[in-house]
Every structure is written in structure tokens, then in C-alpha cells.
Coordinates of C-alpha atoms in Angstrom, one line a residue:
Chain A
X1 CA -12.3 -130.8 -22.7
X2 CA -14.0 -132.8 -25.4
X3 CA -13.1 -136.5 -25.3
X4 CA -12.8 -138.3 -28.6
X5 CA -15.0 -141.3 -28.8
X6 CA -14.5 -144.2 -31.1
X7 CA -17.3 -144.1 -33.7
X8 CA -17.8 -147.8 -33.3
X9 CA -18.7 -147.3 -29.7
X10 CA -21.5 -144.9 -30.5
X11 CA -22.8 -147.2 -33.2
X12 CA -22.8 -150.0 -30.5
X13 CA -24.8 -147.7 -28.2
X14 CA -27.5 -147.1 -30.9
X15 CA -27.7 -150.8 -31.6
X16 CA -28.3 -151.6 -27.9
X17 CA -31.0 -149.0 -27.8
X18 CA -32.6 -150.5 -30.9
X19 CA -32.4 -154.0 -29.4
X20 CA -34.2 -152.8 -26.3
X21 CA -36.9 -150.7 -27.9
X22 CA -37.6 -152.4 -31.2
X23 CA -40.2 -154.9 -29.9
X24 CA -42.1 -152.2 -28.1
X25 CA -41.9 -150.0 -31.2
X26 CA -43.3 -152.8 -33.3
X27 CA -46.4 -153.1 -31.1
X28 CA -46.9 -149.4 -31.1
X29 CA -46.6 -149.1 -34.9
X30 CA -48.9 -152.1 -35.6
X31 CA -51.5 -150.9 -33.3
X32 CA -52.2 -148.2 -35.9
X33 CA -52.2 -150.7 -38.8
X34 CA -55.3 -150.9 -40.9
X35 CA -54.8 -154.6 -41.7
X36 CA -56.0 -157.5 -39.6
X37 CA -52.7 -159.3 -40.3
X38 CA -49.7 -158.0 -38.4
X39 CA -47.1 -158.6 -41.1
X40 CA -48.3 -156.1 -43.7
X41 CA -48.9 -152.4 -43.4
X42 CA -52.0 -151.1 -45.1
X43 CA -52.3 -147.6 -43.8
X44 CA -52.9 -145.7 -40.6
X45 CA -56.0 -146.1 -38.4
X46 CA -57.3 -145.5 -34.9
X47 CA -60.1 -148.1 -35.3
X48 CA -58.5 -150.8 -33.1
X49 CA -58.5 -148.4 -30.2
X50 CA -62.2 -147.8 -30.8
X51 CA -63.2 -151.4 -31.0
X52 CA -61.1 -152.1 -27.9
X53 CA -63.3 -149.9 -25.8
X54 CA -66.4 -151.6 -27.3
X55 CA -65.2 -155.0 -26.2
X56 CA -67.0 -156.1 -23.0
X57 CA -64.4 -158.7 -22.1
X58 CA -61.6 -156.2 -22.3
X59 CA -63.5 -153.7 -20.2
X60 CA -64.2 -156.4 -17.6
X61 CA -60.6 -157.4 -17.5
X62 CA -59.6 -153.7 -17.2
X63 CA -62.0 -153.2 -14.3
X64 CA -60.6 -156.3 -12.5
X65 CA -57.1 -155.0 -13.0
X66 CA -57.9 -151.5 -11.7
X67 CA -59.8 -152.8 -8.7
X68 CA -57.0 -155.2 -7.8
X69 CA -54.3 -152.6 -8.4
X70 CA -56.0 -149.9 -6.4
X71 CA -56.8 -152.2 -3.4
X72 CA -53.4 -153.9 -3.3
X73 CA -51.7 -150.5 -3.7
X74 CA -53.5 -149.0 -0.7
X75 CA -52.7 -152.0 1.5
X76 CA -49.1 -152.4 0.4
X77 CA -48.4 -148.6 0.7
X78 CA -49.7 -148.5 4.3
X79 CA -48.0 -151.7 5.3
X80 CA -44.7 -150.9 3.6
X81 CA -44.6 -147.3 5.0
X82 CA -45.3 -148.5 8.5
X83 CA -42.6 -151.2 8.1
X84 CA -40.1 -148.6 6.9
X85 CA -40.9 -146.4 9.9
X86 CA -40.8 -149.3 12.4
X87 CA -37.5 -150.8 11.1
X88 CA -35.6 -147.5 10.7
X89 CA -33.5 -148.3 13.7
X90 CA -33.6 -152.1 13.6
X91 CA -32.2 -152.2 10.0
X92 CA -29.1 -150.3 11.0
X93 CA -28.3 -153.1 13.4
X94 CA -29.3 -156.1 11.4
X95 CA -28.5 -156.8 7.8
X96 CA -30.7 -159.9 8.0
X97 CA -33.9 -157.9 8.4
X98 CA -33.0 -155.8 5.5
X99 CA -32.2 -158.8 3.3
X100 CA -35.5 -160.4 4.2
X101 CA -37.4 -157.3 3.1
X102 CA -35.5 -157.3 -0.2
X103 CA -36.0 -160.9 -0.9
X104 CA -39.4 -160.8 -2.7
X105 CA -37.8 -158.5 -5.3
X106 CA -35.3 -161.1 -6.3
X107 CA -37.3 -164.3 -5.9
X108 CA -38.4 -165.5 -9.3
X109 CA -42.1 -164.7 -10.1
X110 CA -42.9 -168.2 -11.0
X111 CA -41.8 -169.4 -7.5
X112 CA -43.7 -166.6 -5.8
X113 CA -46.8 -167.6 -7.8
X114 CA -46.5 -171.3 -7.2
X115 CA -45.8 -170.9 -3.4
X116 CA -48.8 -168.5 -3.0
X117 CA -51.0 -171.0 -4.9
X118 CA -49.8 -173.7 -2.5
X119 CA -50.5 -171.6 0.5
X120 CA -54.0 -170.6 -0.7
X121 CA -55.0 -174.2 -1.5
X122 CA -53.5 -175.3 1.9
X123 CA -56.0 -173.0 3.6
X124 CA -58.8 -173.8 1.1
X125 CA -58.9 -170.1 0.2
X126 CA -61.1 -169.7 -2.9
X127 CA -59.1 -168.3 -5.8
X128 CA -60.3 -164.9 -7.1
X129 CA -59.7 -161.2 -6.8
X130 CA -58.8 -161.4 -3.2
X131 CA -56.1 -164.0 -3.7
X132 CA -54.6 -161.8 -6.5
X133 CA -54.8 -158.7 -4.2
X134 CA -53.0 -160.6 -1.4
X135 CA -50.3 -161.9 -3.9
X136 CA -49.7 -158.4 -5.2
X137 CA -49.5 -156.9 -1.7
X138 CA -46.8 -159.5 -0.8
X139 CA -44.4 -158.3 -3.5
X140 CA -45.4 -154.6 -3.6
X141 CA -44.6 -154.2 0.1
X142 CA -40.9 -154.7 -0.6
X143 CA -40.9 -152.0 -3.3
X144 CA -42.8 -149.5 -1.1
X145 CA -40.5 -150.4 1.8
X146 CA -37.3 -149.8 -0.3
X147 CA -38.5 -146.4 -1.6
X148 CA -39.9 -145.1 1.7
X149 CA -36.9 -146.3 3.7
X150 CA -34.5 -144.4 1.4
X151 CA -36.6 -141.3 2.0
X152 CA -36.6 -141.8 5.7
X153 CA -32.8 -142.4 5.9
X154 CA -32.3 -139.2 3.9
X155 CA -34.4 -137.3 6.4
X156 CA -32.3 -138.1 9.5
X157 CA -33.6 -137.8 13.1
X158 CA -32.9 -134.1 13.6
X159 CA -36.2 -132.7 12.3
X160 CA -38.2 -135.0 14.5
X161 CA -36.1 -134.2 17.5
X162 CA -36.6 -130.5 16.8
X163 CA -40.4 -131.0 16.7
X164 CA -40.3 -132.9 20.0
X165 CA -38.1 -130.2 21.5
X166 CA -40.7 -127.6 20.5
X167 CA -43.4 -129.6 22.4
X168 CA -44.8 -131.9 19.8
X169 CA -46.1 -135.3 21.0
X170 CA -45.0 -138.4 19.1
X171 CA -48.2 -138.4 17.1
X172 CA -48.0 -134.6 16.3
X173 CA -44.4 -135.1 15.3
X174 CA -45.4 -137.8 12.8
X175 CA -48.4 -135.9 11.5
X176 CA -46.7 -132.5 11.0
X177 CA -43.1 -133.4 10.4
X178 CA -42.4 -137.0 9.5
X179 CA -45.3 -137.6 7.1
X180 CA -44.8 -134.4 5.1
X181 CA -41.1 -135.1 4.8
X182 CA -41.6 -138.7 3.5
X183 CA -44.8 -138.0 1.6
X184 CA -43.1 -137.9 -1.9
X185 CA -41.5 -141.3 -1.1
X186 CA -44.9 -142.7 0.0
X187 CA -46.5 -141.5 -3.2
X188 CA -43.7 -142.8 -5.3
X189 CA -43.9 -146.2 -3.6
X190 CA -47.7 -146.3 -4.2
X191 CA -47.3 -145.5 -7.9
X192 CA -44.6 -148.2 -8.1
X193 CA -47.0 -150.7 -6.4
X194 CA -49.8 -149.7 -8.7
X195 CA -47.7 -150.2 -11.9
X196 CA -46.4 -153.5 -10.7
X197 CA -49.9 -154.8 -10.0
X198 CA -51.3 -153.6 -13.4
X199 CA -48.4 -155.2 -15.2
X200 CA -48.1 -158.5 -13.3
X201 CA -49.0 -161.6 -15.3
X202 CA -47.0 -164.5 -13.8
X203 CA -48.1 -164.4 -10.2
X204 CA -51.7 -163.4 -11.1
X205 CA -51.9 -166.3 -13.5
X206 CA -51.2 -168.8 -10.6
X207 CA -53.7 -167.4 -8.1
X208 CA -56.5 -166.0 -10.4
X209 CA -60.0 -167.6 -10.3
X210 CA -62.5 -167.8 -13.1
X211 CA -64.1 -164.4 -12.3
X212 CA -60.9 -162.5 -11.8
X213 CA -59.2 -162.3 -15.2
X214 CA -56.9 -159.3 -15.3
X215 CA -55.7 -157.5 -18.4
X216 CA -52.4 -159.3 -18.7
X217 CA -54.2 -162.7 -18.3
X218 CA -56.8 -161.7 -20.8
X219 CA -54.1 -160.6 -23.3
X220 CA -52.3 -164.0 -22.8
X221 CA -55.6 -165.7 -23.6
X222 CA -56.1 -163.7 -26.8
X223 CA -52.6 -164.4 -28.0
X224 CA -53.3 -168.1 -28.0
X225 CA -55.9 -167.4 -30.8
X226 CA -53.4 -165.3 -32.7
X227 CA -52.3 -161.7 -32.2
X228 CA -54.9 -159.2 -33.2
X229 CA -54.3 -155.5 -33.7
X230 CA -56.6 -154.9 -30.7
X231 CA -54.0 -156.5 -28.5
X232 CA -51.4 -154.2 -30.0
X233 CA -53.6 -151.2 -29.1
X234 CA -54.2 -152.5 -25.6
X235 CA -50.5 -153.1 -25.1
X236 CA -49.6 -149.7 -26.4
X237 CA -52.0 -148.1 -23.8
X238 CA -50.5 -150.2 -21.0
X239 CA -46.9 -149.3 -22.0
X240 CA -47.7 -145.6 -22.0
X241 CA -49.6 -145.7 -18.7
X242 CA -46.8 -147.7 -17.0
X243 CA -44.0 -145.5 -18.3
X244 CA -45.9 -142.4 -17.4
X245 CA -46.5 -143.6 -13.8
X246 CA -42.9 -144.7 -13.3
X247 CA -41.7 -141.3 -14.5
X248 CA -44.0 -139.6 -12.0
X249 CA -42.8 -141.9 -9.2
X250 CA -39.2 -141.1 -10.1
X251 CA -39.8 -137.4 -10.2
X252 CA -41.6 -137.5 -6.8
X253 CA -38.7 -139.5 -5.4
X254 CA -36.1 -137.0 -6.4
X255 CA -38.3 -133.9 -5.6
X256 CA -37.2 -132.3 -2.4
X257 CA -34.1 -134.5 -2.1
X258 CA -32.1 -131.3 -2.9
X259 CA -28.6 -132.1 -4.1
X260 CA -28.5 -135.8 -3.3
X261 CA -30.2 -137.9 -5.9
X262 CA -32.2 -140.8 -4.7
X263 CA -30.8 -144.0 -6.1
X264 CA -33.6 -146.5 -5.5
X265 CA -34.3 -147.0 -9.2
X266 CA -31.6 -147.1 -11.8
X267 CA -32.9 -144.3 -14.0
Chain B
X1 CA -30.5 -120.0 42.2
X2 CA -29.7 -123.3 40.5
X3 CA -31.6 -123.7 37.2
X4 CA -30.2 -127.1 36.2
X5 CA -28.6 -129.7 38.4
X6 CA -26.9 -132.8 37.1
X7 CA -26.6 -135.2 40.0
X8 CA -24.0 -138.0 39.6
X9 CA -25.0 -138.6 36.0
X10 CA -23.3 -141.2 34.0
X11 CA -23.9 -142.3 30.4
X12 CA -22.9 -145.6 28.7
X13 CA -23.4 -146.4 25.0
X14 CA -23.1 -150.0 24.0
X15 CA -20.9 -150.8 27.0
X16 CA -18.7 -147.8 26.5
X17 CA -18.7 -145.0 29.1
X18 CA -19.3 -141.7 27.3
X19 CA -19.8 -139.6 30.3
X20 CA -18.1 -140.6 33.6
X21 CA -20.0 -139.8 36.9
X22 CA -20.3 -136.1 37.2
X23 CA -22.3 -133.4 38.9
X24 CA -22.9 -129.9 37.7
X25 CA -25.0 -127.0 38.8
X26 CA -26.0 -124.4 36.2
X27 CA -27.2 -121.1 37.7
X28 CA -30.3 -119.1 36.6
X29 CA -29.5 -116.5 34.0
X30 CA -25.9 -117.5 33.3
X31 CA -24.1 -118.2 30.1
X32 CA -22.4 -121.6 30.6
X33 CA -20.3 -123.2 28.0
X34 CA -19.4 -126.9 27.8
X35 CA -16.0 -126.8 26.0
X36 CA -13.9 -129.7 24.8
X37 CA -12.6 -131.7 21.8
X38 CA -15.1 -133.8 19.7
X39 CA -16.1 -137.0 21.5
X40 CA -15.5 -135.5 25.0
X41 CA -19.2 -136.0 26.0
X42 CA -20.3 -132.4 25.9
X43 CA -23.1 -133.0 23.3
X44 CA -24.3 -136.1 25.1
X45 CA -24.7 -134.0 28.3
X46 CA -26.6 -131.4 26.3
X47 CA -28.9 -134.1 24.8
X48 CA -29.5 -135.5 28.3
X49 CA -30.6 -132.1 29.5
X50 CA -32.8 -131.7 26.5
X51 CA -34.3 -135.1 27.0
X52 CA -33.1 -136.9 23.9
X53 CA -30.9 -139.2 25.9
X54 CA -31.5 -140.8 29.3
X55 CA -28.6 -140.9 31.8
X56 CA -27.6 -144.5 32.6
X57 CA -27.2 -143.4 36.2
X58 CA -28.1 -140.2 38.1
X59 CA -30.8 -137.5 38.0
X60 CA -31.4 -134.2 36.3
X61 CA -33.2 -131.4 37.9
X62 CA -34.7 -128.5 36.1
X63 CA -35.7 -125.5 38.2
X64 CA -35.9 -127.8 41.3
X65 CA -38.0 -130.5 39.6
X66 CA -36.7 -134.0 38.7
X67 CA -37.0 -134.2 34.9
X68 CA -34.9 -137.4 34.5
X69 CA -37.9 -139.4 33.2
X70 CA -39.7 -136.5 31.4
X71 CA -39.7 -136.8 27.6
X72 CA -38.2 -133.9 25.6
X73 CA -41.6 -132.5 24.5
X74 CA -42.6 -131.9 28.1
X75 CA -39.4 -130.1 29.2
X76 CA -39.5 -126.3 29.5
X77 CA -36.4 -125.7 27.5
X78 CA -35.3 -125.5 23.9
X79 CA -32.4 -126.7 21.9
X80 CA -30.8 -124.9 18.9
X81 CA -29.5 -127.7 16.7
X82 CA -26.0 -127.8 15.1
X83 CA -27.5 -128.0 11.6
X84 CA -30.5 -125.8 12.5
X85 CA -33.1 -128.6 11.8
X86 CA -35.5 -126.1 10.3
X87 CA -38.7 -127.7 8.9
X88 CA -38.2 -127.5 5.1
X89 CA -41.9 -127.4 4.2
X90 CA -42.7 -124.4 6.4
X91 CA -41.9 -120.7 6.0
X92 CA -39.8 -118.8 8.6
X93 CA -42.9 -117.7 10.3
X94 CA -44.5 -121.1 10.4
X95 CA -41.3 -122.6 11.8
X96 CA -41.4 -120.1 14.6
X97 CA -45.1 -120.7 15.1
X98 CA -44.7 -124.5 15.4
X99 CA -43.8 -124.6 19.1
X100 CA -46.5 -122.1 20.0
X101 CA -49.1 -124.1 18.1
X102 CA -48.0 -127.3 19.9
X103 CA -48.4 -125.6 23.2
X104 CA -51.9 -124.4 22.2
X105 CA -51.1 -120.8 22.9
X106 CA -54.0 -118.5 21.8
X107 CA -53.7 -116.8 18.4
X108 CA -53.2 -113.3 19.5
X109 CA -50.3 -114.2 21.7
X110 CA -48.8 -116.4 19.0
X111 CA -48.8 -113.4 16.7
X112 CA -47.2 -111.2 19.3
X113 CA -44.5 -113.7 20.2
X114 CA -43.6 -114.5 16.6
X115 CA -43.3 -110.7 15.9
X116 CA -41.0 -110.3 18.9
X117 CA -38.8 -113.3 18.0
X118 CA -38.5 -112.1 14.4
X119 CA -37.6 -108.6 15.5
X120 CA -35.0 -109.7 18.0
X121 CA -33.3 -111.9 15.4
X122 CA -33.7 -109.3 12.6
X123 CA -35.6 -111.6 10.3
X124 CA -38.5 -109.2 9.5
X125 CA -37.9 -109.1 5.7
X126 CA -37.5 -112.9 5.5
X127 CA -40.6 -114.0 7.4
X128 CA -42.4 -115.5 4.3
X129 CA -39.4 -117.3 2.9
X130 CA -38.7 -121.0 3.1
X131 CA -35.5 -122.3 4.7
X132 CA -33.8 -123.3 1.4
X133 CA -34.1 -119.7 0.3
X134 CA -31.9 -118.5 3.2
X135 CA -28.2 -118.3 3.8
X136 CA -26.5 -120.3 6.6
X137 CA -26.4 -117.3 8.9
X138 CA -30.1 -116.5 8.3
X139 CA -31.1 -120.1 8.9
X140 CA -29.2 -120.0 12.2
X141 CA -31.2 -116.9 13.2
X142 CA -34.4 -118.7 12.4
X143 CA -33.4 -121.6 14.6
X144 CA -32.7 -119.2 17.4
X145 CA -36.0 -117.3 16.8
X146 CA -37.9 -120.6 16.8
X147 CA -36.5 -121.5 20.2
X148 CA -36.8 -118.2 22.0
X149 CA -40.4 -117.6 20.8
X150 CA -41.3 -120.4 23.3
X151 CA -39.9 -118.3 26.2
X152 CA -38.0 -121.3 27.6
X153 CA -36.4 -121.2 31.0
X154 CA -33.2 -122.5 29.4
X155 CA -31.8 -122.3 25.9
X156 CA -29.4 -125.1 24.9
X157 CA -27.2 -124.5 21.9
X158 CA -25.2 -127.3 20.2
X159 CA -22.3 -125.8 18.3
X160 CA -24.8 -123.4 16.7
X161 CA -22.1 -121.5 14.8
X162 CA -20.0 -124.5 13.8
X163 CA -21.1 -124.5 10.1
X164 CA -20.6 -120.8 9.5
X165 CA -17.5 -118.9 8.1
X166 CA -15.2 -117.1 10.5
X167 CA -16.4 -113.5 9.9
X168 CA -20.1 -114.4 10.3
X169 CA -19.3 -116.5 13.3
X170 CA -17.7 -113.5 15.0
X171 CA -20.7 -111.3 14.3
X172 CA -23.2 -113.9 15.6
X173 CA -21.1 -114.5 18.7
X174 CA -21.5 -110.9 19.7
X175 CA -25.2 -111.0 18.8
X176 CA -25.9 -114.1 20.8
X177 CA -24.2 -112.7 23.8
X178 CA -26.3 -109.5 23.5
X179 CA -29.4 -111.6 23.1
X180 CA -28.7 -113.6 26.2
X181 CA -28.2 -110.5 28.2
X182 CA -31.3 -108.8 27.1
X183 CA -33.5 -111.9 27.5
X184 CA -32.0 -113.0 30.8
X185 CA -32.5 -116.7 29.8
X186 CA -30.0 -119.3 31.0
X187 CA -27.8 -120.4 28.1
X188 CA -26.0 -123.7 27.9
X189 CA -23.6 -123.6 25.0
X190 CA -21.6 -126.4 23.5
X191 CA -18.5 -125.7 21.4
X192 CA -15.0 -127.0 20.7
X193 CA -13.8 -123.5 19.9
X194 CA -11.9 -122.2 22.9
X195 CA -11.8 -118.6 21.7
X196 CA -15.6 -118.6 21.2
X197 CA -16.0 -120.0 24.8
X198 CA -13.7 -117.4 26.2
X199 CA -15.5 -114.6 24.5
X200 CA -19.1 -115.5 25.3
X201 CA -19.3 -117.4 28.6
X202 CA -19.8 -116.4 32.2
X203 CA -18.5 -119.8 33.2
X204 CA -16.7 -122.5 31.2
X205 CA -16.8 -126.3 31.9
X206 CA -13.7 -127.9 30.2
X207 CA -14.4 -131.5 29.3
X208 CA -12.1 -134.3 28.1
X209 CA -12.8 -138.0 27.7
X210 CA -16.2 -137.8 29.4
X211 CA -14.8 -136.0 32.5
X212 CA -14.9 -132.5 33.7
X213 CA -11.4 -131.1 33.9
X214 CA -12.2 -127.7 35.3
X215 CA -15.1 -125.3 35.9
X216 CA -14.5 -121.5 36.1
X217 CA -14.8 -118.1 34.7
X218 CA -12.8 -117.4 31.5
X219 CA -10.3 -115.5 33.6
X220 CA -9.9 -118.2 36.2
X221 CA -9.4 -120.8 33.5
X222 CA -6.8 -118.8 31.7
X223 CA -4.9 -117.7 34.7
X224 CA -5.3 -120.7 37.0
X225 CA -5.7 -123.9 34.9
X226 CA -5.9 -126.9 37.3
X227 CA -5.0 -129.7 35.0
X228 CA -2.5 -130.3 32.2
X229 CA -5.4 -130.6 29.7
X230 CA -7.0 -127.3 30.9
X231 CA -3.6 -125.6 30.7
X232 CA -2.9 -126.6 27.1
X233 CA -6.4 -126.6 25.6
X234 CA -7.1 -122.9 26.4
X235 CA -4.6 -120.6 24.8
X236 CA -0.9 -121.3 24.4
X237 CA 1.0 -122.5 27.4
X238 CA 4.5 -123.7 28.4
X239 CA 4.7 -126.7 30.7
X240 CA 7.7 -127.3 32.9
X241 CA 8.6 -130.4 34.9
X242 CA 10.6 -130.0 38.1
X243 CA 11.3 -132.9 40.4
X244 CA 7.9 -134.1 41.7
X245 CA 5.8 -131.2 40.3
X246 CA 4.6 -129.8 37.0
X247 CA 3.7 -126.2 36.3
X248 CA 2.7 -124.0 33.5
X249 CA 3.7 -120.5 32.5
X250 CA 2.0 -118.4 29.8
X251 CA 4.2 -117.2 27.0
X252 CA 3.6 -113.6 27.9
X253 CA 4.9 -114.3 31.5
X254 CA 8.2 -115.6 30.3
X255 CA 11.1 -113.2 29.8
X256 CA 14.0 -113.6 27.4
X257 CA 17.4 -112.5 28.9
X258 CA 20.8 -112.2 27.2
X259 CA 23.1 -115.1 28.2
X260 CA 25.8 -113.0 29.8
X261 CA 23.6 -111.8 32.6
X262 CA 23.7 -115.4 33.8
X263 CA 20.8 -115.3 36.3
X264 CA 18.0 -116.8 34.3
X265 CA 16.1 -119.9 35.5
X266 CA 16.7 -121.8 32.2
X267 CA 19.0 -121.5 29.2
X268 CA 18.2 -122.3 25.6
X269 CA 18.8 -121.5 21.9
X270 CA 16.4 -119.5 19.8
X271 CA 14.9 -121.8 17.2
X272 CA 12.6 -119.5 15.4
X273 CA 11.2 -115.9 15.6
X274 CA 7.5 -115.4 14.6
X275 CA 6.1 -111.9 14.0
X276 CA 2.4 -111.5 14.6
X277 CA 2.0 -107.8 14.2
X278 CA 1.2 -106.6 17.7
X279 CA 3.4 -109.2 19.3
X280 CA 6.3 -111.4 18.3
X281 CA 7.3 -114.7 19.6
X282 CA 10.6 -116.5 20.3
X283 CA 10.6 -120.2 20.0
X284 CA 13.3 -121.3 22.4
X285 CA 14.7 -124.9 22.7
X286 CA 15.8 -125.4 26.3
X287 CA 19.2 -126.9 27.0
X288 CA 18.3 -129.2 29.9
X289 CA 14.8 -130.3 28.9
X290 CA 13.8 -131.8 25.6
X291 CA 11.2 -129.2 25.0
X292 CA 10.6 -125.9 23.2
X293 CA 9.0 -123.0 24.9
X294 CA 7.3 -120.0 23.4
X295 CA 8.1 -116.5 24.7
X296 CA 5.7 -113.7 23.8
X297 CA 7.3 -110.2 23.4
X298 CA 5.2 -107.2 23.1
X299 CA 5.8 -104.3 20.7
X300 CA 7.9 -102.4 23.3
X301 CA 10.7 -104.9 22.9
X302 CA 13.4 -103.3 20.8
X303 CA 16.2 -105.9 21.3
X304 CA 17.7 -107.6 18.3
X305 CA 17.1 -111.4 18.5
X306 CA 18.6 -113.9 16.1
X307 CA 18.0 -117.5 15.4
X308 CA 20.7 -119.7 16.9
X309 CA 21.4 -117.1 19.7
X310 CA 21.9 -118.5 23.2
X311 CA 19.6 -116.8 25.7
X312 CA 18.3 -117.2 29.2
X313 CA 14.6 -117.8 30.0
X314 CA 13.3 -116.3 33.2
X315 CA 10.0 -115.7 35.1
X316 CA 8.6 -114.6 38.4
X317 CA 7.8 -117.4 40.8
X318 CA 4.3 -116.0 41.3
X319 CA 3.5 -116.7 37.6
X320 CA 4.1 -120.5 38.0
X321 CA 0.7 -122.3 37.9
X322 CA 0.9 -125.8 39.5
X323 CA -1.1 -128.3 37.5
X324 CA -1.9 -131.8 38.4
X325 CA -1.4 -134.8 36.2

């Protein structure tokens, strides 16, 4: 049966969409603008994308971002997955443990950044790539944990018991049964961690050193001297990469979860 | 020869006693069923034999050896899980191979055993399929094939047919019993379905509230129940109270007699008449006891019975089965 909808409601829905996506769309459009000035349109061009890759500062920042993202992703994925495996029984008993693992997701970035800066200066830890990596690992673990834990709880204990019953040692059970079963979740968690690291500005800004400018920090620096079309091009690339990665993560998370859709992310 | 011995085992979960102290001997080659309503402790006992739970008190012996402390992967027995627990990322063949691989059996014998298990469970055309491409009944067969390929001394089955529809269940019951006979392996079967237990088992252990109510052959259990629970859980039964004792009489052992003959042991009024094809039943409310009994009449009964009719209910003294409280 087709339900009649008030036309005003669908207009409202389109307006909400426009509200959300208009700013992103602006950046995307103006990254192809032939003019140096953002406000006027003077024809279509790819030249900003070209000059972006010629720019040494941009490339340095990109390399920093990728190094940090890759390293923090590997560390956070291993630690988050191990935590999810270790806490699978404890969490059922204690809501406190669960709450403590979720906390970094809801703590404001500015507080995370500030507290990490305090911690590093307390221990006279020199600010640089490693401090950013450590900072990114701290918040990425929570995301990896949440995604992998949901995968584990969906799996149940029976498969592992069946493996043990067939003579598999604890390690063989993990290697041949548990890991393949949770692998899509681990991969999804890793992609999530990578995306968060690439995109993070606030926390990185607090704990970055002079030689560790990441892409978001670099963009912020550029903006202070006025928004150039190059930034638009850079932002467009970042948006596309992030959205692409998140979609892959979501697809992995749902893959193999036949019937029951994973609900770790709201899309 | 005892294959499994449970010696005074007891199991507590979070301060609650799930299995009260009990001892049980399972003989080599027999088909033994643990029967009882859900929550009676039957699955816990099976899991303790498999090694997934440790008894709080007591010992478990497998083929004369104390296995109480032995982890599940070192026990020479296999469990068929209620929801099959097939490995989703492996084909039927790889599922069956898994146990053999873990035990480092050489390749030639692996192949032979896989072939045999697949043939016995009639899975030959499905060997290369993945579990999600199989029906429930086929998945069940794979679970059994995966277990028997290991040539275990004992096969444990946890309500293996519980998730299947009635017709399929009937077919697989017969197949399983056939399989057990031809392999000669000891089967320990858990179910809450009394008909299934009666049909398949050499011996039945009736359980209730973590305690054993009775152990016996299907015939003994039907004809000579020892407790009120055993008497009423298996088949239909009529329970009578008389002074200090209580006894049960099966519906087919009761006789309906016309009131005027006056020599029946009890009197009552017919409340309902139920036709079931080969038999029909009279539901009779007794005059002196606040209870309704069921009388089973076979097809040779030609009398006209009517609802509301006053009749006598009679039986032979020998058919009374004394049951404890």
C-alpha cells in the first residue's frame, strides 16, 4: 500500500540534504574553478590538481599524514582487536568496562588534545610524529574495539567450541576459526582508524611538532593566508578518499553477517 | 564394559545448583538418551562429558581414564551441536577434514575417511558446497559427518534434530539409529522430545530439576515408571491417590463399564469423546476424586458412548504402577 506523504515533508527532506551537502559541494565545484578568487566562476580546469602535486610542502604533509595514519592504524587495530577478544566475557558482566572503552569516542577532541599535550610535556616527550601516532592510537582503539567486538558477539562461542571439539588447540582455534570469522570486522576497524587519523586536525594540532605537519594542519595554515583553489582541490581529494574508505569499511562490516545487519555505524 | 562413568558429579553456576550429585555409567556401544524438559541439566551433563564445562564436584572417566581435567580438544569424543556450528568459510569437505588435519592424520587416510563419512551421510553431491548453500537437514548431516570422520569412541549429540521440521526429523531419527548400529559407536543423545527418545534409545535417563528421575529401557520406563514425573512425562498417564499410596495406570489399561453392572473400582461422567482414527478416548471425570482420567478404547470397541453418560472405570490390580512422590 502506498502511503500519501505531505509534499511539505519531502521538500523539508531535500532542504536538510542541501544543508548537509552544500558546503562540501562548494569546495568540490570551486576546485575546478579557473579563477584564483573563490567567489567568481571563470570556467573549468584541472590545473589546481596539477599544481597541488608539484607543491613540495603539500607532498611532505601528505607523506607525514600517511606515515602517521599507517603506523597508528596498525597499532590501534592490533590493540583494539586483542582488547575485544580479551574482554568478550568481561564486558557481559561489567558495563563499566564497556563504558570506559567507549569514552574516547564521546570525549571532546579539544580535551583529548589538551590532556595528551599535558601528558607528553609532563614526561618531557619531544613533540613530533610519534606523539601524533600515540594520540591517534588512543582514540582509534575505541573505534576498532567497537567494530570488532560487534563482530565477535555476532559470532557466538559455538564455532570455537566445535573447533576445540575436533581437536584444535587454543591457538589453532584462533588461527583457523576465530580470525577468519572476525577478519572483515578487523579490516573495517583498520579502515576506520586510518580514516580518522588522516582526517584528524584538533588532536594532531595540540601534539604536533615542527617537523610533523600533517595535511589537515597544513591546510589550516594555508587558510590563514586566504583560501586558494589548491586547498579546494586538496579537500576534494580528502573527501573522496575518506568517503570511499568508510564505504568499504561498512561493506566489510556487513559482509558475511547474513541476515542481521551490523549496526555499529549509523549508515 | 563402561565407556563413560560420571562419579558423584555436581555442577553449580553462580551459586545455583544446575546438576545435583549424580552418578551414571554409560556402556560401550549403547544408545543412551538424556531426556527432560529444558533447564533440567541434560545439556550441562553433555557439555561436562565433552569438556566444555568442569564439574564443580566429582570425576568423569572415559574408557577407564580420568578425563575430568582434560581439555575438550584432548578428549577422544565428538559433539554434534544443536545449531550444527559448521565453519562458514569452509566447504563441506573442508569442514569434515578439519578434525583430521588437527590430529595430523596423513593425507591418504584423511581422504579415505572423508570419503567414508560423506558416503555414510549421503553427502557425495554436496562435497564442494558451503554451509550456507545447504538446507537445515543437509547441514545436520555435515555436522554428523564431521564428527564421525574422527572415529570417536563416543558421539555426543545435543538436540541435533531440534531445529528441523517434523517429517525430516522422523527420517533423520531412523537414519541416525541405523548409523549408530552400523558404526557401533556409543551415542549419548540429548533431547526433550519423549517420542524421539523412545524411538531411538537403548536406555533413557529421565531428568528433572538437575536430578535423575529414572534410568531404564524405553519399555521399562513406559511400563514401570518409578516417579510421578517419569509417569507423566513419558506418554499419557492417569494418576490415582489411595490412602497412603499413589499409582499410575495407562489409558489403554483402563476399562469403561456401563453403570448398571455396578462392580467398577471408580465411577464417573463422560466429559468428552476424542476420535483419533485407530483409537478413541473417553475423558471421564471421577465422582469421588477431583480429577479427569483418560480411557483409551481400541477400534474393536463398538459400544455407543455419550457425553454426560454415567459409567464405571475399572482395571486389573496388576496394571497399577506404584509411584513415589
